[in-house]
Short mmCIF file of C-alpha atoms in Angstrom, two decimals:
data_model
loop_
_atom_site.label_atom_id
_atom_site.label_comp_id
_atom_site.label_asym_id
_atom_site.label_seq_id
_atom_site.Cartn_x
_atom_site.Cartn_y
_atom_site.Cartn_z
CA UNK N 1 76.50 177.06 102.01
CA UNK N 2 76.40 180.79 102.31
CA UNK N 3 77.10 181.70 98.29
CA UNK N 4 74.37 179.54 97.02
CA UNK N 5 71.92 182.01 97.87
CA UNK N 6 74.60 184.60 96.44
CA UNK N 7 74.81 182.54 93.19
CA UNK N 8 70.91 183.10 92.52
CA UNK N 9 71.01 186.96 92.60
CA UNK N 10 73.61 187.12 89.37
CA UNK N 11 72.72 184.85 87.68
CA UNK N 12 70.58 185.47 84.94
CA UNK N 13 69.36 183.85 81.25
CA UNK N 14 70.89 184.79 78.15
CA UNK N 15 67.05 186.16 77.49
CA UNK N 16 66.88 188.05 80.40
CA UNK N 17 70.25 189.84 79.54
CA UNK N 18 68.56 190.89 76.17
CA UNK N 19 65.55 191.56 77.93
CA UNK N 20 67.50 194.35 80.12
CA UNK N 21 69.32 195.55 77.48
CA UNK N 22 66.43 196.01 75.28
CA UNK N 23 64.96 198.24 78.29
CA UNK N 24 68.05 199.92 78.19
CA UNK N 25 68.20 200.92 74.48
CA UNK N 26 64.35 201.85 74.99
CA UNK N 27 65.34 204.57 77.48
CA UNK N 28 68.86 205.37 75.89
CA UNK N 29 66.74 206.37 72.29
CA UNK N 30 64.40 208.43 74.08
CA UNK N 31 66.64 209.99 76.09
CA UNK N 32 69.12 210.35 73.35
CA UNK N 33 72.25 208.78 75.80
CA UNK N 34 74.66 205.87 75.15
CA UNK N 35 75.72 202.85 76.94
CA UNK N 36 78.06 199.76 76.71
CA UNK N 37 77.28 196.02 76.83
CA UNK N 38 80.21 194.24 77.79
CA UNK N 39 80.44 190.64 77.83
CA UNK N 40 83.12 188.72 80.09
CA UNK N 41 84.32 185.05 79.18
CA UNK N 42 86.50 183.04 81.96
CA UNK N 43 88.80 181.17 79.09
CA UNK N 44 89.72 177.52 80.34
CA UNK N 45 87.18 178.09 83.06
CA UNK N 46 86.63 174.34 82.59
CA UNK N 47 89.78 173.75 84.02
CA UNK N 48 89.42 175.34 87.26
CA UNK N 49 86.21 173.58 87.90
CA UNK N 50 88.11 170.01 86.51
CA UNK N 51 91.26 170.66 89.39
CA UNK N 52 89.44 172.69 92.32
CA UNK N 53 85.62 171.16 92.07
CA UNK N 54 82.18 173.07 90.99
CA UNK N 55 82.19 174.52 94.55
CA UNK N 56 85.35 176.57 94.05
CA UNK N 57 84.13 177.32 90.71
CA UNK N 58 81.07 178.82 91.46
CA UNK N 59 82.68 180.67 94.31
CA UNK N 60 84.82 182.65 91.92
CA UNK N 61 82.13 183.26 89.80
CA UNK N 62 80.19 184.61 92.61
CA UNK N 63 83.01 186.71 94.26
CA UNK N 64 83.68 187.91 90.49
CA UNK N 65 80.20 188.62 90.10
CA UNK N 66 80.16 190.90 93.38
CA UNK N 67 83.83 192.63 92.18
CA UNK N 68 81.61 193.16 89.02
CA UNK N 69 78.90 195.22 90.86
CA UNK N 70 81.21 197.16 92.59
CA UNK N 71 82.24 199.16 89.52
CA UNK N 72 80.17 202.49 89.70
CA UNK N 73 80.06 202.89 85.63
CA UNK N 74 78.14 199.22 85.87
CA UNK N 75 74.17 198.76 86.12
CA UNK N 76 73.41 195.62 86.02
CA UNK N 77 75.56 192.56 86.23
CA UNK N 78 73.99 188.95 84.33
CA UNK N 79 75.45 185.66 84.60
CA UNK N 80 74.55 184.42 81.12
CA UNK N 81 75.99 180.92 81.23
CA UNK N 82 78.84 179.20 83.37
CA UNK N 83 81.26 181.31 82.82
CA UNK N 84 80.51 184.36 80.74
CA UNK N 85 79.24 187.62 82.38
CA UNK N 86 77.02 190.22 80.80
CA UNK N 87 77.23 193.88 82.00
CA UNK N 88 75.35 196.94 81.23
CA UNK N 89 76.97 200.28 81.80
CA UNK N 90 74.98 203.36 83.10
CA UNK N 91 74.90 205.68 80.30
CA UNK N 92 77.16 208.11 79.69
CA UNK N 93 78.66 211.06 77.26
CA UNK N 94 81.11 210.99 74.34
CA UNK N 95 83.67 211.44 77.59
CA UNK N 96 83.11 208.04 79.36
CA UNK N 97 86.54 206.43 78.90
CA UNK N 98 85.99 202.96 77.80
CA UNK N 99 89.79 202.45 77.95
CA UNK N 100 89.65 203.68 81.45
CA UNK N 101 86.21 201.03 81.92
CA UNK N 102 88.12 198.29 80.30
CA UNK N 103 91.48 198.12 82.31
CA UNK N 104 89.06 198.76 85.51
CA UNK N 105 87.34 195.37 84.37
CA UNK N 106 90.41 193.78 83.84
CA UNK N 107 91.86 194.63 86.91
CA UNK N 108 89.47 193.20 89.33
CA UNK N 109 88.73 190.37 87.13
CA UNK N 110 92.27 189.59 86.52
CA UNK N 111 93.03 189.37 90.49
CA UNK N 112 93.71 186.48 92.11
CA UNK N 113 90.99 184.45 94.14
CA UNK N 114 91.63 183.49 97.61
CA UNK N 115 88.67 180.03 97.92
CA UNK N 116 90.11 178.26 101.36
CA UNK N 117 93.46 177.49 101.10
CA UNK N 118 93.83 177.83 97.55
CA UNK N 119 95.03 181.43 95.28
CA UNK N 120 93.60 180.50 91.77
CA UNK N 121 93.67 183.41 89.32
CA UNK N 122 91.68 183.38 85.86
CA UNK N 123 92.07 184.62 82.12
CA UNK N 124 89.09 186.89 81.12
CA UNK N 125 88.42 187.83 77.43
CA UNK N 126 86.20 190.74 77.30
CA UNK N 127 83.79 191.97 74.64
CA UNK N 128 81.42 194.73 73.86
CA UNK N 129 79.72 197.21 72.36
CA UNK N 130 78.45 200.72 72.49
CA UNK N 131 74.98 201.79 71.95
CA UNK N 132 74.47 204.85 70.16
CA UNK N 133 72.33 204.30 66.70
CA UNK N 134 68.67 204.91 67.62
CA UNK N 135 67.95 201.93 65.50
CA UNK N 136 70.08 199.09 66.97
CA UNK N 137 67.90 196.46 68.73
CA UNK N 138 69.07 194.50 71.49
CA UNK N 139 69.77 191.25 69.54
CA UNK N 140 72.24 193.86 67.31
CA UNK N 141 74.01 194.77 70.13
CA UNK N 142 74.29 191.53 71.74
CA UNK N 143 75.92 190.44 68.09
CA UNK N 144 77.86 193.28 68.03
CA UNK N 145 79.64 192.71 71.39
CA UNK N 146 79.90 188.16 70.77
CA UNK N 147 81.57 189.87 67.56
CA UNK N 148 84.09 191.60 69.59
CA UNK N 149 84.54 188.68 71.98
CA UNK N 150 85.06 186.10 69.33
CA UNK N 151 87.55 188.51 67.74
CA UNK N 152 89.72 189.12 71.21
CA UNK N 153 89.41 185.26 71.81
CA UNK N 154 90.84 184.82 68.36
CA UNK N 155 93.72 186.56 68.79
CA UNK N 156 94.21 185.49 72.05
CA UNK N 157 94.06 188.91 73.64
CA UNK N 158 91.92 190.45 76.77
CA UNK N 159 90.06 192.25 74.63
CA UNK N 160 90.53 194.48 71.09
CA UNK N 161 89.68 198.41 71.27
CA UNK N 162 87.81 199.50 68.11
#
């Protein structure tokens, strides 16, 4: 199957995520720059998988995965479990537009799949946060942005702005 070979190249551990973002944050302090982690949960992704099969599954992950990369803001792209995404923005100046970033996420996530003869769409909650305090470590930021996912799952929203 051709997107098995796709699947390996995104995904990633959870460790390897805060490995790259703690390379990140290493060059962002001594550079002085800032950059967004954003972390992307597929809500009732269990579902899918239960009424199409794992194969359809992991094809929208992978096709997701690859709409992902496409973004020019993005760096690098992690699968960090079945269905949650990690992303690591280039950095960028006080005018990035997250608000701009974050509908652009939601857009391509939000379209609909087309796996055979099936359209399946999905429900992504997205999360992040920005790094800009020279003394954040990576396992602060990761926190920081599972805070901001937990809070947009909680209220049942795509995501809340800050």
């Amino acid at each position: 199957q051709p997107f098995e070979g796709q699947h390996q190249r995104f995904h990633e551990t959870t460790s390897g995520s805060l490995s790259a973002a703690a390379s990140q944050i290493k060059s962002a302090q001594k550079h002085k720059l800032t950059f967004t982690l954003v972390l992307i949960d597929i809500r009732q992704f269990h579902q899918i998988n239960a009424r199409y099969g794992y194969i359809v599954g992991n094809n929208i992950l992978v096709t997701l995965a690859s709409r992902l990369n496409s973004i020019s803001d993005i760096k690098q792209v992690a699968r960090t479990n079945g269905k949650q995404f990690t992303l690591i923005t280039h950095a960028h100046n006080k005018d990035f537009n997250r608000e701009a970033f974050i509908g652009n996420l939601l857009h391509l996530s939000s379209q609909p799949f087309s796996i055979g003869h099936q359209i399946i769409s999905i429900n992504p909650c997205i999360g992040f946060a920005d790094f800009s305090n020279s003394m954040m470590t990576s396992d602060e930021l990761m926190l920081k942005a599972e805070q901001s996912l937990a809070n947009a799952r909680e209220k049942n929203l795509a995501y809340l702005a800050e």
